PDB file of C-alpha atoms and ligand atoms in Angstrom:
ATOM      1  CA  MET R   1      48.487 116.372 126.947  1.00 38.00           C
ATOM      2  CA  ASN R   2      46.399 113.603 128.818  1.00 42.00           C
ATOM      3  CA  ASP R   3      46.148 114.346 132.818  1.00 44.00           C
ATOM      4  CA  CYS R   4      48.867 112.339 134.478  1.00 43.00           C
ATOM      5  CA  THR R   5      51.365 114.308 132.031  1.00 45.00           C
ATOM      6  CA  ASN R   6      50.179 117.538 133.293  1.00 47.00           C
ATOM      7  CA  TYR R   7      50.396 116.900 136.857  1.00 46.00           C
ATOM      8  CA  PHE R   8      53.935 115.749 136.233  1.00 46.00           C
ATOM      9  CA  PHE R   9      54.776 118.947 134.179  1.00 44.00           C
ATOM     10  CA  LEU R  10      53.310 120.847 137.149  1.00 46.00           C
ATOM     11  CA  PHE R  11      55.141 119.247 139.533  1.00 49.00           C
ATOM     12  CA  ALA R  12      58.511 118.911 138.314  1.00 49.00           C
ATOM     13  CA  PHE R  13      58.491 122.541 137.430  1.00 44.00           C
ATOM     14  CA  SER R  14      57.048 123.655 141.482  1.00 67.00           C
ATOM     15  CA  GLU R  15      59.445 125.126 143.670  1.00 86.00           C
ATOM     16  CA  VAL R  16      60.761 121.619 145.831  1.00 93.00           C
ATOM     17  CA  PRO R  17      59.160 121.748 149.532  1.00 95.00           C
ATOM     18  CA  ILE R  18      62.481 121.632 151.221  1.00 94.00           C
ATOM     19  CA  ASP R  19      63.013 125.237 149.517  1.00 93.00           C
ATOM     20  CA  LYS R  20      59.563 126.329 149.505  1.00 94.00           C
ATOM     21  CA  TRP R  21      58.712 125.532 153.669  1.00 93.00           C
ATOM     22  CA  ARG R  22      62.178 125.371 155.178  1.00 90.00           C
ATOM     23  CA  PRO R  23      64.787 127.752 155.266  1.00 79.00           C
ATOM     24  CA  GLY R  24      67.618 124.477 154.879  1.00 84.00           C
ATOM     25  CA  TYR R  25      66.750 122.472 156.971  1.00 95.00           C
ATOM     26  CA  LEU R  26      64.489 120.781 159.222  1.00 97.00           C
ATOM     27  CA  TRP R  27      63.209 119.872 162.326  1.00 97.00           C
ATOM     28  CA  VAL R  28      63.341 116.330 163.263  1.00 98.00           C
ATOM     29  CA  SER R  29      59.808 116.883 163.880  1.00 96.00           C
ATOM     30  CA  HIS R  30      58.708 117.530 161.010  1.00 97.00           C
ATOM     31  CA  LEU R  31      59.641 114.049 159.680  1.00 98.00           C
ATOM     32  CA  THR R  32      57.519 112.287 162.574  1.00 97.00           C
ATOM     33  CA  SER R  33      54.531 114.282 161.359  1.00 97.00           C
ATOM     34  CA  GLN R  34      54.784 113.054 158.218  1.00 97.00           C
ATOM     35  CA  LEU R  35      55.367 109.734 159.414  1.00 97.00           C
ATOM     36  CA  TRP R  36      51.417 110.522 160.857  1.00 97.00           C
ATOM     37  CA  CYS R  37      50.551 111.584 157.997  1.00 98.00           C
ATOM     38  CA  GLU R  38      52.924 113.653 155.356  1.00 98.00           C
ATOM     39  CA  GLN R  39      49.392 115.867 153.871  1.00 98.00           C
ATOM     40  CA  GLN R  40      48.734 116.824 157.057  1.00 98.00           C
ATOM     41  CA  MET R  41      51.691 118.643 157.701  1.00 97.00           C
ATOM     42  CA  GLU R  42      51.769 120.203 154.395  1.00 97.00           C
ATOM     43  CA  TYR R  43      48.131 121.349 154.926  1.00 98.00           C
ATOM     44  CA  GLY R  44      50.144 122.772 158.087  1.00 97.00           C
ATOM     45  CA  PHE R  45      52.283 125.284 156.401  1.00 96.00           C
ATOM     46  CA  SER R  46      50.118 125.888 153.090  1.00 96.00           C
ATOM     47  CA  ARG R  47      46.246 126.864 155.320  1.00 96.00           C
ATOM     48  CA  PRO R  48      48.048 127.538 158.681  1.00 95.00           C
ATOM     49  CA  GLN R  49      44.272 129.303 158.893  1.00 96.00           C
ATOM     50  CA  LEU R  50      42.784 126.236 159.686  1.00 95.00           C
ATOM     51  CA  ALA R  51      45.157 124.635 162.011  1.00 93.00           C
ATOM     52  CA  SER R  52      44.047 124.531 165.286  1.00 90.00           C
ATOM     53  CA  PRO R  53      45.291 126.300 167.967  1.00 86.00           C
ATOM     54  CA  ASP R  54      47.152 123.843 170.236  1.00 81.00           C
ATOM     55  CA  PRO R  55      45.412 122.159 172.841  1.00 78.00           C
ATOM     56  CA  PRO R  56      45.453 122.677 176.519  1.00 77.00           C
ATOM     57  CA  GLN R  57      46.950 119.265 177.149  1.00 78.00           C
ATOM     58  CA  MET R  58      49.859 120.029 174.601  1.00 78.00           C
ATOM     59  CA  VAL R  59      50.312 123.057 176.556  1.00 76.00           C
ATOM     60  CA  ARG R  60      50.669 121.326 179.867  1.00 78.00           C
ATOM     61  CA  GLY R  61      53.151 119.165 178.259  1.00 76.00           C
ATOM     62  CA  SER R  62      55.252 121.705 177.141  1.00 78.00           C
ATOM     63  CA  GLU R  63      55.176 123.073 181.218  1.00 79.00           C
ATOM     64  CA  LEU R  64      56.445 119.597 181.791  1.00 78.00           C
ATOM     65  CA  HIS R  65      59.381 119.394 179.665  1.00 77.00           C
ATOM     66  CA  LEU R  66      60.126 122.923 180.597  1.00 79.00           C
ATOM     67  CA  ALA R  67      59.914 121.649 184.353  1.00 79.00           C
ATOM     68  CA  ARG R  68      61.904 118.169 184.101  1.00 78.00           C
ATOM     69  CA  GLU R  69      64.476 120.661 182.162  1.00 76.00           C
ATOM     70  CA  LEU R  70      64.863 122.943 185.079  1.00 76.00           C
ATOM     71  CA  GLU R  71      65.684 120.049 187.565  1.00 77.00           C
ATOM     72  CA  SER R  72      68.418 118.950 186.045  1.00 73.00           C
ATOM     73  CA  GLU R  73      69.981 121.613 183.735  1.00 72.00           C
ATOM     74  CA  GLU R  74      71.293 125.843 184.546  1.00 79.00           C
ATOM     75  CA  TYR R  75      70.471 128.608 182.580  1.00 82.00           C
ATOM     76  CA  VAL R  76      72.285 131.180 181.820  1.00 88.00           C
ATOM     77  CA  ASP R  77      71.259 134.038 179.655  1.00 92.00           C
ATOM     78  CA  ILE R  78      73.564 134.711 176.532  1.00 94.00           C
ATOM     79  CA  THR R  79      73.363 137.625 174.228  1.00 95.00           C
ATOM     80  CA  VAL R  80      73.474 135.959 170.490  1.00 96.00           C
ATOM     81  CA  GLN R  81      74.141 139.072 167.625  1.00 96.00           C
ATOM     82  CA  SER R  82      74.172 136.391 164.370  1.00 97.00           C
ATOM     83  CA  ASP R  83      72.785 133.076 162.828  1.00 97.00           C
ATOM     84  CA  GLU R  84      76.661 131.969 163.572  1.00 98.00           C
ATOM     85  CA  ASP R  85      75.947 132.409 167.159  1.00 98.00           C
ATOM     86  CA  VAL R  86      72.947 130.538 167.428  1.00 97.00           C
ATOM     87  CA  PHE R  87      74.857 127.438 166.259  1.00 98.00           C
ATOM     88  CA  ALA R  88      77.919 128.194 167.658  1.00 98.00           C
ATOM     89  CA  ILE R  89      75.608 127.861 171.153  1.00 97.00           C
ATOM     90  CA  LYS R  90      73.946 124.586 169.603  1.00 97.00           C
ATOM     91  CA  ILE R  91      77.232 123.224 169.630  1.00 97.00           C
ATOM     92  CA  PHE R  92      78.531 124.040 172.573  1.00 96.00           C
ATOM     93  CA  ASN R  93      75.750 122.976 174.554  1.00 96.00           C
ATOM     94  CA  LEU R  94      75.725 119.770 172.758  1.00 96.00           C
ATOM     95  CA  ILE R  95      80.126 119.156 173.687  1.00 96.00           C
ATOM     96  CA  ASN R  96      78.963 120.329 177.181  1.00 94.00           C
ATOM     97  CA  HIS R  97      76.815 117.760 177.417  1.00 93.00           C
ATOM     98  CA  LEU R  98      78.592 115.111 176.146  1.00 93.00           C
ATOM     99  CA  ASN R  99      81.907 115.912 178.084  1.00 91.00           C
ATOM    100  CA  ASP R 100      79.657 115.793 181.611  1.00 87.00           C
ATOM    101  CA  SER R 101      79.616 113.127 184.216  1.00 83.00           C
ATOM    102  CA  LYS R 102      76.093 113.485 185.325  1.00 89.00           C
ATOM    103  CA  GLU R 103      74.167 110.261 184.752  1.00 92.00           C
ATOM    104  CA  ILE R 104      71.235 112.596 183.329  1.00 92.00           C
ATOM    105  CA  SER R 105      71.618 115.465 180.934  1.00 93.00           C
ATOM    106  CA  ARG R 106      68.340 117.621 179.267  1.00 93.00           C
ATOM    107  CA  GLU R 107      67.256 118.424 176.142  1.00 93.00           C
ATOM    108  CA  VAL R 108      70.239 118.369 174.958  1.00 96.00           C
ATOM    109  CA  PRO R 109      70.721 120.068 171.201  1.00 97.00           C
ATOM    110  CA  ILE R 110      71.874 117.411 168.597  1.00 98.00           C
ATOM    111  CA  PHE R 111      71.467 118.334 164.800  1.00 98.00           C
ATOM    112  CA  GLY R 112      73.846 116.501 161.895  1.00 98.00           C
ATOM    113  CA  TRP R 113      73.364 114.996 158.335  1.00 98.00           C
ATOM    114  CA  ILE R 114      71.073 112.023 157.221  1.00 97.00           C
ATOM    115  CA  GLN R 115      70.751 111.189 153.628  1.00 95.00           C
ATOM    116  CA  ASN R 116      70.765 114.228 152.039  1.00 95.00           C
ATOM    117  CA  ILE R 117      68.751 116.340 154.702  1.00 97.00           C
ATOM    118  CA  PHE R 118      69.780 118.809 157.263  1.00 98.00           C
ATOM    119  CA  LEU R 119      68.465 118.170 160.773  1.00 98.00           C
ATOM    120  CA  MET R 120      67.835 119.378 164.246  1.00 97.00           C
ATOM    121  CA  GLY R 121      66.381 118.241 167.428  1.00 97.00           C
ATOM    122  CA  LYS R 122      66.867 118.272 171.045  1.00 96.00           C
ATOM    123  CA  ILE R 123      66.952 114.363 172.571  1.00 97.00           C
ATOM    124  CA  ASP R 124      64.708 114.704 175.719  1.00 94.00           C
ATOM    125  CA  GLU R 125      67.494 113.505 177.934  1.00 95.00           C
ATOM    126  CA  ILE R 126      70.456 110.927 177.707  1.00 96.00           C
ATOM    127  CA  GLN R 127      71.219 108.953 180.754  1.00 95.00           C
ATOM    128  CA  ARG R 128      74.797 108.404 181.272  1.00 94.00           C
ATOM    129  CA  LYS R 129      75.580 105.162 182.911  1.00 92.00           C
ATOM    130  CA  ASP R 130      79.596 103.435 183.165  1.00 87.00           C
ATOM    131  CA  ASN R 131      80.083 105.688 179.812  1.00 86.00           C
ATOM    132  CA  LEU R 132      76.929 104.363 177.988  1.00 94.00           C
ATOM    133  CA  LEU R 133      74.525 107.057 176.720  1.00 96.00           C
ATOM    134  CA  LYS R 134      71.110 105.495 176.923  1.00 97.00           C
ATOM    135  CA  ILE R 135      68.647 108.327 174.504  1.00 97.00           C
ATOM    136  CA  SER R 136      65.103 108.649 175.825  1.00 96.00           C
ATOM    137  CA  GLU R 137      62.493 110.614 174.871  1.00 95.00           C
ATOM    138  CA  PHE R 138      59.704 111.912 177.356  1.00 93.00           C
ATOM    139  CA  LYS R 139      56.152 112.491 176.125  1.00 93.00           C
ATOM    140  CA  THR R 140      52.894 113.222 178.209  1.00 90.00           C
ATOM    141  CA  ARG R 141      49.689 112.027 177.977  1.00 91.00           C
ATOM    142  CA  LYS R 142      46.583 113.177 179.173  1.00 88.00           C
ATOM    143  CA  LYS R 143      45.402 110.416 180.715  1.00 89.00           C
ATOM    144  CA  ALA R 144      47.195 107.089 182.014  1.00 92.00           C
ATOM    145  CA  PHE R 145      46.704 105.435 178.432  1.00 93.00           C
ATOM    146  CA  LEU R 146      49.683 104.401 175.669  1.00 96.00           C
ATOM    147  CA  PRO R 147      49.026 105.819 172.215  1.00 95.00           C
ATOM    148  CA  GLY R 148      47.664 103.611 169.408  1.00 94.00           C
ATOM    149  CA  LYS R 149      50.545 102.421 167.457  1.00 95.00           C
ATOM    150  CA  ALA R 150      50.617 104.788 164.870  1.00 95.00           C
ATOM    151  CA  GLN R 151      51.472 107.668 167.352  1.00 95.00           C
ATOM    152  CA  GLN R 152      54.526 105.037 169.017  1.00 97.00           C
ATOM    153  CA  ASP R 153      55.975 104.601 165.783  1.00 97.00           C
ATOM    154  CA  THR R 154      56.463 108.162 165.310  1.00 97.00           C
ATOM    155  CA  HIS R 155      58.070 108.364 169.220  1.00 97.00           C
ATOM    156  CA  LYS R 156      60.336 105.700 168.122  1.00 98.00           C
ATOM    157  CA  LEU R 157      61.325 107.313 164.643  1.00 98.00           C
ATOM    158  CA  GLN R 158      62.264 110.248 166.560  1.00 98.00           C
ATOM    159  CA  VAL R 159      64.843 108.205 168.815  1.00 98.00           C
ATOM    160  CA  MET R 160      66.213 106.697 166.622  1.00 98.00           C
ATOM    161  CA  ILE R 161      66.927 109.399 164.721  1.00 98.00           C
ATOM    162  CA  TYR R 162      68.210 110.802 167.558  1.00 98.00           C
ATOM    163  CA  GLN R 163      70.887 107.841 168.087  1.00 98.00           C
ATOM    164  CA  TYR R 164      71.859 108.141 164.441  1.00 98.00           C
ATOM    165  CA  LEU R 165      72.954 111.562 164.683  1.00 97.00           C
ATOM    166  CA  MET R 166      74.657 111.321 167.936  1.00 96.00           C
ATOM    167  CA  SER R 167      76.704 108.528 166.399  1.00 95.00           C
ATOM    168  CA  GLN R 168      77.436 110.681 163.617  1.00 95.00           C
ATOM    169  CA  ILE R 169      78.454 113.730 165.381  1.00 94.00           C
ATOM    170  CA  SER R 170      82.298 113.856 165.217  1.00 90.00           C
ATOM    171  CA  ARG R 171      81.955 113.127 162.200  1.00 93.00           C
ATOM    172  CA  LEU R 172      80.220 116.248 161.229  1.00 95.00           C
ATOM    173  CA  ASP R 173      80.996 117.627 158.045  1.00 96.00           C
ATOM    174  CA  ALA R 174      81.788 121.474 158.834  1.00 95.00           C
ATOM    175  CA  LYS R 175      81.712 123.078 154.985  1.00 96.00           C
ATOM    176  CA  ARG R 176      78.447 121.386 154.132  1.00 96.00           C
ATOM    177  CA  THR R 177      77.000 122.458 157.390  1.00 97.00           C
ATOM    178  CA  CYS R 178      77.834 126.129 157.324  1.00 97.00           C
ATOM    179  CA  ASP R 179      76.887 126.189 153.357  1.00 96.00           C
ATOM    180  CA  LYS R 180      73.589 124.469 153.680  1.00 95.00           C
ATOM    181  CA  LEU R 181      72.979 126.553 157.142  1.00 96.00           C
ATOM    182  CA  GLN R 182      74.517 129.949 155.269  1.00 96.00           C
ATOM    183  CA  LEU R 183      77.179 130.748 157.826  1.00 97.00           C
ATOM    184  CA  ASN R 184      80.038 132.157 157.924  1.00 98.00           C
ATOM    185  CA  PRO R 185      82.372 129.807 159.528  1.00 97.00           C
ATOM    186  CA  GLU R 186      85.486 132.255 159.569  1.00 97.00           C
ATOM    187  CA  LYS R 187      83.343 135.170 160.817  1.00 97.00           C
ATOM    188  CA  LYS R 188      83.735 136.418 164.511  1.00 97.00           C
ATOM    189  CA  LEU R 189      81.211 135.117 167.156  1.00 98.00           C
ATOM    190  CA  GLY R 190      79.824 138.087 169.161  1.00 97.00           C
ATOM    191  CA  GLU R 191      81.446 139.046 172.503  1.00 97.00           C
ATOM    192  CA  ASP R 192      78.768 137.632 174.990  1.00 97.00           C
ATOM    193  CA  VAL R 193      79.228 134.315 172.696  1.00 97.00           C
ATOM    194  CA  ILE R 194      83.176 134.449 173.004  1.00 97.00           C
ATOM    195  CA  LYS R 195      83.321 135.580 176.360  1.00 96.00           C
ATOM    196  CA  HIS R 196      81.204 131.850 177.090  1.00 95.00           C
ATOM    197  CA  THR R 197      83.074 129.583 175.074  1.00 95.00           C
ATOM    198  CA  SER R 198      86.221 131.009 174.640  1.00 96.00           C
ATOM    199  CA  VAL R 199      86.285 130.204 170.748  1.00 96.00           C
ATOM    200  CA  GLU R 200      86.271 132.957 168.313  1.00 97.00           C
ATOM    201  CA  THR R 201      85.086 131.292 165.116  1.00 97.00           C
ATOM    202  CA  LEU R 202      82.300 129.186 164.378  1.00 97.00           C
ATOM    203  CA  ARG R 203      85.204 126.644 162.330  1.00 96.00           C
ATOM    204  CA  ASP R 204      87.118 126.713 165.890  1.00 96.00           C
ATOM    205  CA  LEU R 205      83.874 125.392 167.538  1.00 96.00           C
ATOM    206  CA  LEU R 206      83.491 122.702 164.421  1.00 96.00           C
ATOM    207  CA  CYS R 207      87.131 121.661 164.698  1.00 96.00           C
ATOM    208  CA  ILE R 208      86.776 120.646 169.181  1.00 96.00           C
ATOM    209  CA  LEU R 209      83.336 119.195 168.248  1.00 95.00           C
ATOM    210  CA  GLN R 210      84.865 117.158 165.726  1.00 93.00           C
ATOM    211  CA  LEU R 211      87.875 115.901 168.208  1.00 93.00           C
ATOM    212  CA  GLN R 212      85.066 114.635 170.524  1.00 90.00           C
ATOM    213  CA  PRO R 213      85.593 110.512 171.072  1.00 86.00           C
ATOM    214  CA  GLN R 214      83.553 108.394 169.886  1.00 82.00           C
ATOM    215  CA  VAL R 215      80.359 108.615 172.162  1.00 87.00           C
ATOM    216  CA  THR R 216      79.355 104.427 172.841  1.00 94.00           C
ATOM    217  CA  LEU R 217      75.510 104.530 172.646  1.00 96.00           C
ATOM    218  CA  SER R 218      72.849 101.789 173.997  1.00 97.00           C
ATOM    219  CA  ASP R 219      71.401  99.595 171.520  1.00 95.00           C
ATOM    220  CA  LYS R 220      68.807  99.919 174.041  1.00 96.00           C
ATOM    221  CA  LEU R 221      66.371 103.574 173.688  1.00 98.00           C
ATOM    222  CA  LEU R 222      63.798 104.871 175.804  1.00 97.00           C
ATOM    223  CA  ILE R 223      60.305 106.280 175.708  1.00 97.00           C
ATOM    224  CA  GLU R 224      58.126 107.210 179.597  1.00 96.00           C
ATOM    225  CA  TYR R 225      54.954 108.161 179.142  1.00 96.00           C
ATOM    226  CA  SER R 226      53.190 110.322 181.629  1.00 92.00           C
ATOM    227  CA  CYS R 227      49.715 110.584 182.677  1.00 91.00           C
ATOM    228  CA  GLN R 228      49.396 114.889 183.232  1.00 86.00           C
ATOM    229  CA  GLU R 229      45.944 113.998 186.084  1.00 83.00           C
ATOM    230  CA  GLN R 230      48.984 111.882 188.297  1.00 83.00           C
ATOM    231  CA  ASP R 231      51.944 113.985 187.031  1.00 82.00           C
ATOM    232  CA  ALA R 232      53.797 110.578 187.424  1.00 89.00           C
ATOM    233  CA  VAL R 233      55.522 108.240 184.372  1.00 92.00           C
ATOM    234  CA  PHE R 234      52.801 105.544 183.968  1.00 95.00           C
ATOM    235  CA  ALA R 235      55.349 103.528 181.480  1.00 96.00           C
ATOM    236  CA  LYS R 236      58.781 102.855 179.806  1.00 97.00           C
ATOM    237  CA  ILE R 237      58.685 101.116 176.295  1.00 97.00           C
ATOM    238  CA  ASP R 238      62.410  99.992 175.658  1.00 97.00           C
ATOM    239  CA  VAL R 239      62.352 100.267 171.637  1.00 97.00           C
ATOM    240  CA  ALA R 240      65.472  98.771 169.910  1.00 98.00           C
ATOM    241  CA  TYR R 241      67.330 100.685 167.707  1.00 98.00           C
ATOM    242  CA  ASP R 242      66.713  99.158 164.215  1.00 98.00           C
ATOM    243  CA  GLU R 243      68.963 101.924 161.253  1.00 98.00           C
ATOM    244  CA  THR R 244      67.499  99.954 158.666  1.00 98.00           C
ATOM    245  CA  TRP R 245      64.148 100.638 159.539  1.00 98.00           C
ATOM    246  CA  MET R 246      64.513 104.415 160.245  1.00 98.00           C
ATOM    247  CA  LEU R 247      66.353 104.553 157.345  1.00 98.00           C
ATOM    248  CA  GLU R 248      63.568 103.331 154.813  1.00 98.00           C
ATOM    249  CA  LYS R 249      61.024 105.700 156.485  1.00 98.00           C
ATOM    250  CA  VAL R 250      63.538 108.721 156.295  1.00 98.00           C
ATOM    251  CA  GLU R 251      63.930 108.093 152.424  1.00 98.00           C
ATOM    252  CA  LYS R 252      60.485 108.272 151.719  1.00 97.00           C
ATOM    253  CA  CYS R 253      60.427 111.235 153.589  1.00 98.00           C
ATOM    254  CA  GLN R 254      63.495 112.849 151.905  1.00 97.00           C
ATOM    255  CA  GLN R 255      61.268 111.940 148.535  1.00 97.00           C
ATOM    256  CA  TYR R 256      58.638 114.578 149.709  1.00 97.00           C
ATOM    257  CA  TRP R 257      61.263 117.485 150.769  1.00 97.00           C
ATOM    258  CA  LEU R 258      63.550 116.760 147.751  1.00 95.00           C
ATOM    259  CA  GLY R 259      60.489 117.622 145.309  1.00 95.00           C
ATOM    260  CA  GLN R 260      60.505 114.158 143.757  1.00 95.00           C
ATOM    261  CA  ARG R 261      57.110 112.962 144.907  1.00 96.00           C
ATOM    262  CA  PRO R 262      54.183 115.130 146.072  1.00 96.00           C
ATOM    263  CA  ALA R 263      52.806 114.728 149.452  1.00 97.00           C
ATOM    264  CA  GLU R 264      50.678 111.756 150.148  1.00 97.00           C
ATOM    265  CA  GLY R 265      47.741 111.543 152.612  1.00 97.00           C
ATOM    266  CA  VAL R 266      46.805 108.487 154.828  1.00 97.00           C
ATOM    267  CA  ASP R 267      46.015 105.093 153.618  1.00 94.00           C
ATOM    268  CA  ILE R 268      42.361 103.552 153.457  1.00 91.00           C
ATOM    269  CA  GLU R 269      43.241 101.089 156.452  1.00 93.00           C
ATOM    270  CA  GLU R 270      44.293 105.029 158.724  1.00 95.00           C
ATOM    271  CA  ALA R 271      41.687 106.773 157.372  1.00 95.00           C
ATOM    272  CA  TRP R 272      40.607 106.769 161.204  1.00 96.00           C
ATOM    273  CA  LYS R 273      43.251 109.796 161.800  1.00 96.00           C
ATOM    274  CA  CYS R 274      40.800 112.228 159.408  1.00 97.00           C
ATOM    275  CA  SER R 275      38.100 112.521 161.890  1.00 95.00           C
ATOM    276  CA  MET R 276      40.974 114.415 164.068  1.00 94.00           C
ATOM    277  CA  CYS R 277      42.165 116.422 161.185  1.00 97.00           C
ATOM    278  CA  ASP R 278      41.956 119.965 161.122  1.00 96.00           C
ATOM    279  CA  PHE R 279      42.107 120.108 157.342  1.00 97.00           C
ATOM    280  CA  ALA R 280      39.560 117.047 156.523  1.00 97.00           C
ATOM    281  CA  ASP R 281      36.574 119.261 154.747  1.00 96.00           C
ATOM    282  CA  ASP R 282      39.203 120.788 152.124  1.00 95.00           C
ATOM    283  CA  CYS R 283      41.456 117.596 151.640  1.00 97.00           C
ATOM    284  CA  ALA R 284      42.296 116.829 148.374  1.00 96.00           C
ATOM    285  CA  TRP R 285      44.172 113.168 149.406  1.00 97.00           C
ATOM    286  CA  ARG R 286      40.495 112.063 151.941  1.00 96.00           C
ATOM    287  CA  ILE R 287      38.577 113.384 149.196  1.00 96.00           C
ATOM    288  CA  ALA R 288      40.534 111.727 146.066  1.00 95.00           C
ATOM    289  CA  LYS R 289      40.009 108.445 148.307  1.00 93.00           C
ATOM    290  CA  VAL R 290      36.281 108.440 149.355  1.00 92.00           C
ATOM    291  CA  LYS R 291      35.700 108.976 145.005  1.00 91.00           C
ATOM    292  CA  GLU R 292      38.439 105.992 145.213  1.00 89.00           C
ATOM    293  CA  MET R 293      36.258 103.595 146.979  1.00 87.00           C
ATOM    294  CA  GLN R 294      32.891 105.059 145.553  1.00 88.00           C
ATOM    295  CA  SER R 295      33.724 104.109 142.215  1.00 88.00           C
ATOM    296  CA  SER R 296      35.191 100.816 143.211  1.00 83.00           C
ATOM    297  CA  GLY R 297      31.663 100.534 144.656  1.00 76.00           C
ATOM    298  CA  ASN R 298      33.286 100.150 147.992  1.00 69.00           C
ATOM    299  CA  VAL R 299      31.243 102.795 149.801  1.00 61.00           C
TER     300      VAL R 299
HETATM  301 FE1  LIG D 301      45.657 113.464 156.569  1.00 96.20          FE
HETATM  302 FE2  LIG D 301      43.009 112.722 156.291  1.00 96.20          FE
HETATM  303 FE3  LIG D 301      43.968 114.980 157.412  1.00 96.20          FE
HETATM  304 FE4  LIG D 301      44.030 114.303 154.819  1.00 96.20          FE
HETATM  305  S1  LIG D 301      42.241 114.446 156.057  1.00 96.20           S
HETATM  306  S2  LIG D 301      45.797 115.555 155.748  1.00 96.20           S
HETATM  307  S3  LIG D 301      44.515 112.345 154.857  1.00 96.20           S
HETATM  308  S4  LIG D 301      44.814 113.089 158.174  1.00 96.20           S
END
């Protein structure tokens, strides 16, 4: 058996990443991390002790997100007693946002299938004008400079996935979803959840979701960049929805999650990402690339 055969044999019989690292579903942010560096994302699961704590600008970014959310949303405490309750609240919040007439809704839960992956996420902002909904993402930067193309691409992928999930929401396959999330649609929801939603089961809420009229979405998405130092938006980037581009990226991500190929690191042209990576010292992908270049006489 040569090395390649050995490798395939081991890979084919190891647990697939979606089962190994995640409880059946992914967050949209997993796919955007993959677009940056898939190997880095996997090391985040397998070597969490090497990951640095969140830098201060990330903590500040979360505070600014929360402040914006509280400007437009009111919060009610609801006691949840089961996973069914937790998902019911997400569905209920989404239905309320869809039926809201406010010009701006923030932190809107979104979920659904894209190819064979079930995704969950939270849309930063939906702007509503004449019944046309525009999806917008808010990013904070330490200084008033736009990020490079690689990072902007992760932001574009994020808003395009939100757009896709939103366009599919009334066609959500309830049975497939409950099976995937291991939820019982007939189980009676918790007392407090019933009090607020006025329905008794997840099935009832999923039926209401499926009865929602098709939303009309703008094919222009928005990414707003705000400077933390000045606490002000300094750039608004319009993004044209490109479903073909987005689905190609998701398909490649999916191949990894379903165990059809191992994790990949960055290409040589993007090796600059390794200089800011917590896992660089021991990264098998990076070390293999360096050896490859040395043997070809490029270093
Ligand atoms: Fe990815 Fe480079 Fe980090 Fe390896 S060192 S995980 S290739 S960014």
